[in-house]
Every structure is written in C-alpha cells, then in structure tokens.
Coordinates of C-alpha atoms in Angstrom, one line a residue:
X15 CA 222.1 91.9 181.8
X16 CA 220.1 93.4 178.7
X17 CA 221.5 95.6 176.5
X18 CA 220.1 98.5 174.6
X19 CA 220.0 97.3 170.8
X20 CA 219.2 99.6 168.0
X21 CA 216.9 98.4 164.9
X22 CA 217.3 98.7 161.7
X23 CA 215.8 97.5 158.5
X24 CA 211.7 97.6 159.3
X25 CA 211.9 97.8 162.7
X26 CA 211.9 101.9 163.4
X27 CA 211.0 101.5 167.4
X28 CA 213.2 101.9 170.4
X29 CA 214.6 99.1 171.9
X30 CA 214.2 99.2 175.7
X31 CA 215.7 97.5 178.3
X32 CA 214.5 95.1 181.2
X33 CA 211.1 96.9 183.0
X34 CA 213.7 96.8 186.4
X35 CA 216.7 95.5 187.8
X36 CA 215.0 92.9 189.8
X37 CA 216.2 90.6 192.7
X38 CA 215.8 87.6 190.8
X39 CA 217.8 84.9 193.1
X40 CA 214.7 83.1 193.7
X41 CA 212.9 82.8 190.4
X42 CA 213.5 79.5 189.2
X43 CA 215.8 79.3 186.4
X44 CA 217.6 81.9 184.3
X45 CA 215.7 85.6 183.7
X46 CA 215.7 86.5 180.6
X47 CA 213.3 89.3 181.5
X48 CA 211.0 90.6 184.2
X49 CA 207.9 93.0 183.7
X50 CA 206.8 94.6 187.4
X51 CA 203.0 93.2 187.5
X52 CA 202.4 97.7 188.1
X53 CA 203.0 97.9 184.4
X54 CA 199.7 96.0 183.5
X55 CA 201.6 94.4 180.9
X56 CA 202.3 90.9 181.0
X57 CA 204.5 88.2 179.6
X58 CA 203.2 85.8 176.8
X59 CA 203.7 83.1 174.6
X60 CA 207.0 82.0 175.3
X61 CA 209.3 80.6 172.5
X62 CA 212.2 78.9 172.3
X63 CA 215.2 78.7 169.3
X64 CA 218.3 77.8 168.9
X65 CA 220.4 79.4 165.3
X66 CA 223.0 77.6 163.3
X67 CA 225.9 79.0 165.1
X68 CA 224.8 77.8 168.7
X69 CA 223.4 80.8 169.9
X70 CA 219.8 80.4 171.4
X71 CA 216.6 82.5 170.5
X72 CA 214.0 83.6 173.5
X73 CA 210.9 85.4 172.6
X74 CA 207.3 86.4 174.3
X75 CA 204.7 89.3 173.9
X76 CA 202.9 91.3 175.9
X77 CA 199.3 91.1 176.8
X78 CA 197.2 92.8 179.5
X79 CA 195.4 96.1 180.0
X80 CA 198.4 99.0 179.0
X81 CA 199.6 96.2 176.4
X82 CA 198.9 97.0 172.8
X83 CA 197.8 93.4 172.1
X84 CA 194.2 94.4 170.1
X85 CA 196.2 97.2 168.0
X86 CA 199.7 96.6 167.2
X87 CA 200.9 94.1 169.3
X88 CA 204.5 93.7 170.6
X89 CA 206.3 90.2 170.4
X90 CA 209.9 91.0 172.3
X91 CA 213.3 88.6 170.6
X92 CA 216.1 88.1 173.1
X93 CA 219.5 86.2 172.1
X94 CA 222.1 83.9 173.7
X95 CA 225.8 83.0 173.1
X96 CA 226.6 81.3 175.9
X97 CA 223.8 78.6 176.1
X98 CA 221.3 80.1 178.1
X99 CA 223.2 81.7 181.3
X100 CA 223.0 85.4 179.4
X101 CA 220.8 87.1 177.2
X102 CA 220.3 90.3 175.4
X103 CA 217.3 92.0 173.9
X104 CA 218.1 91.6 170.0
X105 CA 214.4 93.1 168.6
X106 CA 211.1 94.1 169.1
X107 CA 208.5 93.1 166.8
X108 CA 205.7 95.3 166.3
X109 CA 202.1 93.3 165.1
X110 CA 203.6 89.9 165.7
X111 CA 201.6 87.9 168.5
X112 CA 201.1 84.6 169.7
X113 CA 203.9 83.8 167.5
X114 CA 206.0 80.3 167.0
X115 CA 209.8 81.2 166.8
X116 CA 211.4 78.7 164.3
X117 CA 214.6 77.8 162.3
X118 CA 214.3 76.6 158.4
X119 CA 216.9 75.8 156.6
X120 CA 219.3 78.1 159.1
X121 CA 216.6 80.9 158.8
X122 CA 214.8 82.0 161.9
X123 CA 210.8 82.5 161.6
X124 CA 207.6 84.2 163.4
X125 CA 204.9 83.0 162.5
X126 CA 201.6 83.6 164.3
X127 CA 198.8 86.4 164.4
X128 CA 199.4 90.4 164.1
X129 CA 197.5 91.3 166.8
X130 CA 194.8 89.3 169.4
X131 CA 192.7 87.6 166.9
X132 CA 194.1 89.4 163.9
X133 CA 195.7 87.9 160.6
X134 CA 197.9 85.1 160.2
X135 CA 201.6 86.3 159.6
X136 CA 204.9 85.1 159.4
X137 CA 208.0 87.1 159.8
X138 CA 211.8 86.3 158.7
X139 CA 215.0 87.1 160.3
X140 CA 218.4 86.5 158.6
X141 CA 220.5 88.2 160.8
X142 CA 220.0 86.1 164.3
X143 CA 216.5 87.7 165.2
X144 CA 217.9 91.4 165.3
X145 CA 216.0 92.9 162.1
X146 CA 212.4 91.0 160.5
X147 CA 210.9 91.6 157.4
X148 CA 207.5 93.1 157.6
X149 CA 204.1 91.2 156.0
X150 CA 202.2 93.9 153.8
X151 CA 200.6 91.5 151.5
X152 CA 200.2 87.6 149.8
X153 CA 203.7 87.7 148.9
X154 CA 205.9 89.0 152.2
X155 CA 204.2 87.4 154.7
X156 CA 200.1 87.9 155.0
X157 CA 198.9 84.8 154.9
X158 CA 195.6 85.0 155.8
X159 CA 193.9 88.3 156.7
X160 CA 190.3 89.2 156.9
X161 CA 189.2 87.1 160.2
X162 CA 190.0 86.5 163.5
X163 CA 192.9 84.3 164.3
X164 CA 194.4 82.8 167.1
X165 CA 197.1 80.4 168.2
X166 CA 200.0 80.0 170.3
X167 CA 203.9 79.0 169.9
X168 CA 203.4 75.2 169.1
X169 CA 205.7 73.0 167.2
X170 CA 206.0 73.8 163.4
X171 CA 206.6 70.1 162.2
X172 CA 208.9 69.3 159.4
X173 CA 207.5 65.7 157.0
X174 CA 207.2 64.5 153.9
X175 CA 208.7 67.3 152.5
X176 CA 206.2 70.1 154.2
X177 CA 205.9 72.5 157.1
X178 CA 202.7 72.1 159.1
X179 CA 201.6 74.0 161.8
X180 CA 197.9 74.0 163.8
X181 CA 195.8 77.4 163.8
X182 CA 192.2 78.3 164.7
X183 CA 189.7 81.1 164.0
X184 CA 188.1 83.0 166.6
X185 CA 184.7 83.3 164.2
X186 CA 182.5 80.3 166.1
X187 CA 179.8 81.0 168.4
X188 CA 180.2 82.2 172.0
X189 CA 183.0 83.3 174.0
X190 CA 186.5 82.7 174.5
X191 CA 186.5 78.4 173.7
X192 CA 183.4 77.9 172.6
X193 CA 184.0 80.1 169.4
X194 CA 187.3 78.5 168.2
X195 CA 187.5 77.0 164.7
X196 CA 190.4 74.4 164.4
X197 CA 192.5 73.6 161.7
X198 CA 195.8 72.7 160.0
X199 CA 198.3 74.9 158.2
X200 CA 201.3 73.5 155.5
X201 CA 203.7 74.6 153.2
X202 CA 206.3 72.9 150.9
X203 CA 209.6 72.8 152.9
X204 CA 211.6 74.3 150.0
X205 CA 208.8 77.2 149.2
X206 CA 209.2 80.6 150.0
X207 CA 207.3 80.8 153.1
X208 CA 206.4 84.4 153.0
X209 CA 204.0 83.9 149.4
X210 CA 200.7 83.3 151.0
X211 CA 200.0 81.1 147.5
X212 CA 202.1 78.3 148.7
X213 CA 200.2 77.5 151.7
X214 CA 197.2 74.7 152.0
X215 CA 194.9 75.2 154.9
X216 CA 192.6 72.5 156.3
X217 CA 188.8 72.7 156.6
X218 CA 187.8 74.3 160.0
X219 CA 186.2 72.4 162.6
X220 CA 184.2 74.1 165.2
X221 CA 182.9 73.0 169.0
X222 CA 179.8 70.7 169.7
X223 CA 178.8 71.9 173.4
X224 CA 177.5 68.1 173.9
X225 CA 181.0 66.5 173.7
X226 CA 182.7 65.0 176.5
X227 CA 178.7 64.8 178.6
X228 CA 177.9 67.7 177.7
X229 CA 180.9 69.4 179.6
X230 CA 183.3 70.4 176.4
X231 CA 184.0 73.8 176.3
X232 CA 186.5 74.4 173.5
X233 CA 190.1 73.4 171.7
X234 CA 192.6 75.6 171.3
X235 CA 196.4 75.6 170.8
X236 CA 197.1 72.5 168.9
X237 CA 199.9 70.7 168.2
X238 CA 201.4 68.7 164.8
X239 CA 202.2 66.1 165.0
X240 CA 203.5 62.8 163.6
X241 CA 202.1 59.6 164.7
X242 CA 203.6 56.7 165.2
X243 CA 202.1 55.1 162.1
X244 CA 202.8 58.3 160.0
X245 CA 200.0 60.4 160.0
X246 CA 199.4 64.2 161.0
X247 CA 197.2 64.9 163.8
X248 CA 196.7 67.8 165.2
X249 CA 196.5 67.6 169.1
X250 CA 194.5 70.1 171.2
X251 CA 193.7 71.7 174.3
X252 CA 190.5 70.6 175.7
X253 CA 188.4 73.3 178.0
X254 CA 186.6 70.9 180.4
X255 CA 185.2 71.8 183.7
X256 CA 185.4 70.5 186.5
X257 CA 188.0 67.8 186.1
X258 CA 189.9 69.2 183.0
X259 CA 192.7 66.5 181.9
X260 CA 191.8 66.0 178.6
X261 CA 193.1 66.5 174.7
X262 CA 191.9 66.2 171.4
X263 CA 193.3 64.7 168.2
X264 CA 191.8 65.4 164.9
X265 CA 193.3 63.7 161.8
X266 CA 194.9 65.2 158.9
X267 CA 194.9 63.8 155.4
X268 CA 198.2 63.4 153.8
X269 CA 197.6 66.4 151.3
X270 CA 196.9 68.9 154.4
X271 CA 193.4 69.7 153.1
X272 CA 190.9 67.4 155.2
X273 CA 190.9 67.6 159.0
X274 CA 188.3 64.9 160.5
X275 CA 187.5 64.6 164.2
X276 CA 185.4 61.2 165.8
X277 CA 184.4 62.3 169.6
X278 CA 184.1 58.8 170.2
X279 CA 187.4 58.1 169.6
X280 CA 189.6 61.2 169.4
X281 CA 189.4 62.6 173.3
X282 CA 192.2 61.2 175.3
X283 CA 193.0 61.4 178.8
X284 CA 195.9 64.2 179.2
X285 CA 197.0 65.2 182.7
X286 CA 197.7 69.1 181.8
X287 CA 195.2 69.1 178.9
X288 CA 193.5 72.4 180.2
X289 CA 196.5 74.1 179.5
X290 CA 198.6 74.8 176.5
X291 CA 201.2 72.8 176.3
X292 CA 203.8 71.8 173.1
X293 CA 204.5 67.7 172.3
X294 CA 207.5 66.2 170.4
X295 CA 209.0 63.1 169.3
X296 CA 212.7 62.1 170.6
X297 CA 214.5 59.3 168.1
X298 CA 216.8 58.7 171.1
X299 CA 213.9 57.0 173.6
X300 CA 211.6 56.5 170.9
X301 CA 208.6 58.1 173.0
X302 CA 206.7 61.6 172.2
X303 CA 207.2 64.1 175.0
X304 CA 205.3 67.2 176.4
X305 CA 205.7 69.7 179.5
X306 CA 202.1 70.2 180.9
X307 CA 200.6 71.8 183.9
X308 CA 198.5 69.1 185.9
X309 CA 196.5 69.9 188.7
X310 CA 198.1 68.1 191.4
X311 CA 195.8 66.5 194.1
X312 CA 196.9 69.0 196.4
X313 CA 195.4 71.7 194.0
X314 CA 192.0 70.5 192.8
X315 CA 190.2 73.4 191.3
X316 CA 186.8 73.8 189.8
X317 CA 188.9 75.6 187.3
X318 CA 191.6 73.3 186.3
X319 CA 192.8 75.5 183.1
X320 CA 194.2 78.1 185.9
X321 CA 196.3 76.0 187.7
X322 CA 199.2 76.4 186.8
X323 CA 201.7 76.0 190.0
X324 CA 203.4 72.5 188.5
X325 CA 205.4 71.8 185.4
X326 CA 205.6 68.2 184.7
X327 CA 208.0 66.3 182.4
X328 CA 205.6 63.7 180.6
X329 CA 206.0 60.9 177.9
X330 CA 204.0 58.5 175.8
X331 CA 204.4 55.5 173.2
X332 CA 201.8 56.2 171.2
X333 CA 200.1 59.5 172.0
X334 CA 197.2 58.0 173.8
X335 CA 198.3 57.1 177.1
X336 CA 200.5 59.6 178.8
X337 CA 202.7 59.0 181.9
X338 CA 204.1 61.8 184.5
X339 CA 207.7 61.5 184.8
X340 CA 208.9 63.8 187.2
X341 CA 207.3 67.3 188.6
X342 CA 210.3 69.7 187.1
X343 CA 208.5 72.8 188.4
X344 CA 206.5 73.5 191.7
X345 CA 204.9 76.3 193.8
X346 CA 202.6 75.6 196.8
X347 CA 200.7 78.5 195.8
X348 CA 198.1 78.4 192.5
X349 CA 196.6 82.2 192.7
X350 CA 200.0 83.9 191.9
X351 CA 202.4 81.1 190.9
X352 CA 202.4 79.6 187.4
X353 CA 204.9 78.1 185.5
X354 CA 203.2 77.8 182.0
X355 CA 202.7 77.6 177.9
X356 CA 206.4 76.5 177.9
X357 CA 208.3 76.5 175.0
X358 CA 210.7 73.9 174.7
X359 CA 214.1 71.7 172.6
X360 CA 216.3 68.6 172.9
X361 CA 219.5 69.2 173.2
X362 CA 221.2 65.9 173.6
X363 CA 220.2 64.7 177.1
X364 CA 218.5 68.1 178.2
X365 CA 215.9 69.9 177.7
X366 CA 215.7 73.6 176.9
X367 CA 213.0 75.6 177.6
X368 CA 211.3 79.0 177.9
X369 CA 209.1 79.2 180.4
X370 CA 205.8 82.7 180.8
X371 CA 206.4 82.4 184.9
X372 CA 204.2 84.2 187.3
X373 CA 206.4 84.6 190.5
X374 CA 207.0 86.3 193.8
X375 CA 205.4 88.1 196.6
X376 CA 204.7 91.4 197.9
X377 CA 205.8 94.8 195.4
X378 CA 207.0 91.8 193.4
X379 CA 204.6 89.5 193.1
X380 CA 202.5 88.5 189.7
X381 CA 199.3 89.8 189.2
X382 CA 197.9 86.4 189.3
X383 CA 198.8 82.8 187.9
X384 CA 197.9 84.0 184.6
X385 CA 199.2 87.3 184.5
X386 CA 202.9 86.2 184.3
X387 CA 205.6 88.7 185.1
X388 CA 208.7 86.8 184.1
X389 CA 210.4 85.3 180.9
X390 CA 212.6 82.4 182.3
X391 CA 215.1 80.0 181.2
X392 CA 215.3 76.6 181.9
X393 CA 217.8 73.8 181.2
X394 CA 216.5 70.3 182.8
X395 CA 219.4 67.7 182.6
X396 CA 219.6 64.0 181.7
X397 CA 215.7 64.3 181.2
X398 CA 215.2 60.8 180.0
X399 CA 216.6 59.5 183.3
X400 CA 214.4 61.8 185.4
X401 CA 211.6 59.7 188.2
X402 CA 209.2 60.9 190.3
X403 CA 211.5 60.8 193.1
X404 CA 213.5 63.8 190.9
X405 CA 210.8 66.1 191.6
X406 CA 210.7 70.0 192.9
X407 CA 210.4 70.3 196.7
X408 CA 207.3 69.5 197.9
X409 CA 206.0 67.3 195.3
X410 CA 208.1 64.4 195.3
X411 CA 205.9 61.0 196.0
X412 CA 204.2 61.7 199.5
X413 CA 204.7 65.2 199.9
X414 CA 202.3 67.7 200.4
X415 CA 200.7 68.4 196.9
X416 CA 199.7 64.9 196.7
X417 CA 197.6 65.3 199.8
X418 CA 194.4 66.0 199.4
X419 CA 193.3 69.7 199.5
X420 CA 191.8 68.8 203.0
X421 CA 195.1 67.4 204.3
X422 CA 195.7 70.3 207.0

C-alpha cells in the first residue's frame, strides 16, 4: 500500500497516492504503482536503488498527453524496507526526467534532463529519497542548460577514480533518432557533483543515414561501460528497420574528452538492440550482463523497436557476442503488453529490477506497448543458473513464440 508522504525542504507539491486501488494479482511481479491508461499519463524510465541501510529506491516519470513532461516534468521516488515486497511513495520530483537514480558514497542521486529535451541536471537526496535539492545554477546541479537533452536511466559507472555516464543532444537533423548527438559525461568520484565546473563532456557524435546499408536510423540511450581490456565505451541503442538487433559502441579516451566511432567495426549484433536496455559487469561469473527486449520469432515486426512483449536475461564475455539465457518475462500479445527499459542490480545470486510494464485488458488495459501503465518489481533468483528451459510460459524452447508468425 502507498502512503501519503508530505515534502519538505524544496519540494512544496502534494504527494498523492496510487492513481487506483487496482486488482493487481496478475501483473507480473510486485506493484509498486499503477496509473489507469484513462489518465493519459504514463509510466517512464524506470530506476532502480538500493541505500546504505538495505532499503531499496524505485523511481519513474510520467509522460503522455495530460503529463507535464515538455514543462515541468514529474519524476515519482518510492521506497522499500522490506526488500521489495512493499513500498511507499517517499517524493515527487518536479523538472527531473529521464533520470538515473544512483548511490555515491551512501548518497542517493538523479541525474538526467529537467524536462523532455531540456537541461542536464542532477539532483541529491540525503535523507533516503524523501527531500532533493533543487538545480538553479553551475554550482547546485545545472549542468548543462541551453540545448536539448535526452537520455534515459542507464548505468552511472564508477573507474579510475571518476563517474561516467552517456548523454545525447536532441540538436541533429531530423526527427526523433535521426537527430540525436551522442556523447560521454564524467566527473571526479570525490567532487562535488552538483558544481557543473567539475564535469568533462565528450565531443558529440551525430548519425550518418548510410550506416548499417543505408538502414541506420539513430543511437540513443547509451551505456558505460568498462571493457574487458579497460577502456570506456559507450554502448547504444541502434534504430534499425526492419530487422532491428543491433548496438553501437563508440570509444572513449581515458581523459573523457574524445569519443571516436568506426562503423566498420563498432556495430554489433544485439538481440534487443532496438530497445533501451542497461549492461553490467558481475565479478562473480566474470561475464557483462543486460535485460533486453528481443523480438521473438513468434513476433517479427517491421517495427522491432516496439516489441516489447519478452524480457530476456542475456550475457557476454566480451561485449561483442551476446547470448540469450532464459526469457524472464513473456506476453503473447505485442500491441498492449511490454515489459521494458528495465532498471536493474545484483544482489548476490538475484537480480533486482524495476520494470515500465504495459499490462492488462479491458478498463484495465495499457494504452499500448509503449504507453505503460504499471511500475513493477521484480526479483529473478539464482540468475546465473537460469537456461532456456527456465523461461516464462509460452516461450520455453519449442513453444509458441518460437513459431513462426504463420505457425496457426
């Protein structure tokens, strides 16, 4: 159940509770909060934390047409105590969006964009995500104002003694993908992130509409990351038509400041890639990790970057060649089903996760895939142990979403 929480410090805006009470028995995982698809306001860029003291951090804003995304956009914080089965709404963040939620040095951070495609901020919390500072200039928060920005809640990546974090700009030519710009964010790890000063961004590197034969549409949404030789890269979603399955990794110099893409060399095949998802590196196995959104044979689409329906667990050696593990996730239907742009931890042998899900039917169904109208929790067990044979209902090895479309 959600609570009614009061704000102080700069937060002077009511906190409400859950949209509805909702049957919510069979939405997988935990509800953490539910928006009726009526509202035309919908779940976003969902983020995952977990605090010193144990308790775990849930966030996601709200987009669609009664949202205030373009003005001053709403990112909503929720808590747990009790490892996920619970949670309460602790905040909500006015002109915070498409924001990473984040621990440093047992301080918990937003940092993404004040509005759709507005300035680069980043927001602190020293109370457990109940009250945030507010960024009015260079030195609490602004960090880079006077374009349009975009990004998502990917991994902020602690090495060598710095914080990086992918962003683009929204100032290319074209439409949405074609116009992004991307590049690489950093910060000394024992700076105060707020002071603007302390920050190096990359150079920006735009779209060539000849990539990929001629079919490359865009990168968005990248991810730092470490390589297994050392090096940052910033991996990307890839807007391809009509197969999708692709990323892109651009190299980053060791001082933050050069980014460097080779098309010849730097797409790689990515079942998922249409689709934001978030990567990370487990000591324990040794392998990099990601929860994508494949289009399962079942599903082929001429618009693989809205199928959404399956969440797969998926692992690599070396960032290059990526294998599906298990199907953790699945929904025969793609128009109104999605489970996607999932946030996710280790925690020993599980995985935590937050999930933006688009579920239901009838006067509770999504709006569409997209258009999610929950904010779930998810806890997958013994993850490193998972197989194919593991997989949600219906698409385990020989079931129906590895039939072709024309199966029937």
């Amino acid at each position: 159940m959600v609570h009614r929480k009061n704000g102080t410090f700069v937060l002077v805006i009511s906190l409400l509770p859950i949209a509805a009470t909702v049957c919510a028995q069979d939405v997988p995982g935990i509800v953490i909060n539910h928006i009726p698809a009526s509202s035309q306001i919908y779940i976003g860029s969902p983020g995952i934390a977990v605090l010193p003291n144990g308790d775990y951090i849930a966030k996601h804003d709200q987009f669609g047409p009664r949202s205030t995304e373009h003005g001053r956009a709403v990112t909503e914080v929720f808590g747990s105590s009790d490892r996920g089965l619970s949670w309460s709404r602790r905040a909500v963040v006015q002109d915070m969006y498409w924001a990473s939620v984040f621990t440093h040095e047992g301080v918990l951070y937003l940092l993404g964009t004040s509005r759709n495609h507005g300035d680069v901020v980043i927001r602190r919390s020293t109370d457990g995500g109940r009250t945030w500072t507010e960024a009015k200039d260079k030195r609490s928060g602004l960090l880079i104002d006077g374009g349009k920005y975009h990004c998502a809640p990917v991994p902020v990546l602690l090495h060598n003694g710095r914080l990086w974090r992918a962003m683009e700009d929204a100032m290319g030519q074209g439409g949405w993908g074609r116009h992004f710009n991307a590049f690489m964010m950093s910060v000394p790890a024992d700076a105060d992130l707020l002071n603007a000063d302390n920050w190096i961004v990359s150079n920006r590197i735009g779209r060539d509409p000849t990539w990929l034969d001629n079919t490359f549409g865009g990168w968005l949404e990248g991810n730092a990351v470490l390589t297994p030789d050392g090096r940052i890269v910033n991996i990307l979603r890839v807007e391809t038509k009509p197969d999708g399955g692709k990323a892109a990794v651009i190299q980053i110099s060791a001082d933050g400041k050069t980014a460097v893409f080779d098309p010849e060399s730097g797409f790689i095949d990515f079942p998922g890639g249409a689709k934001k998802f978030t990567i990370r590196f487990d000591p324990a196995s040794k392998l990099y990790w990601t929860l994508s959104n494949p289009v399962l044979p079942r599903h082929k689409d001429p618009n693989p970057g809205r199928v959404r329906n399956a969440l797969a667990l998926m692992s690599s050696k070396d960032l290059r060649h990526w294998t599906i593990r298990c199907i953790l996730l699945y929904h025969p239907d793609i128009e109104k089903h999605g489970f996607q742009y999932v946030d996710w931890l280790f925690e020993g042998a599980d995985i935590i996760a937050a999930s933006r899900t688009a579920y239901g039917q009838g006067a509770d169904a999504a709006h569409n895939q997209h258009d999610a109208n929950y904010l779930t929790f998810h806890r997958f067990g013994d993850f490193r142990t998972l197989t194919m044979s593991d997989s949600a209902p219906g698409a385990r090895p020989g079931e129906a979403a590895w039939q072709p479309p024309d199966a029937d």
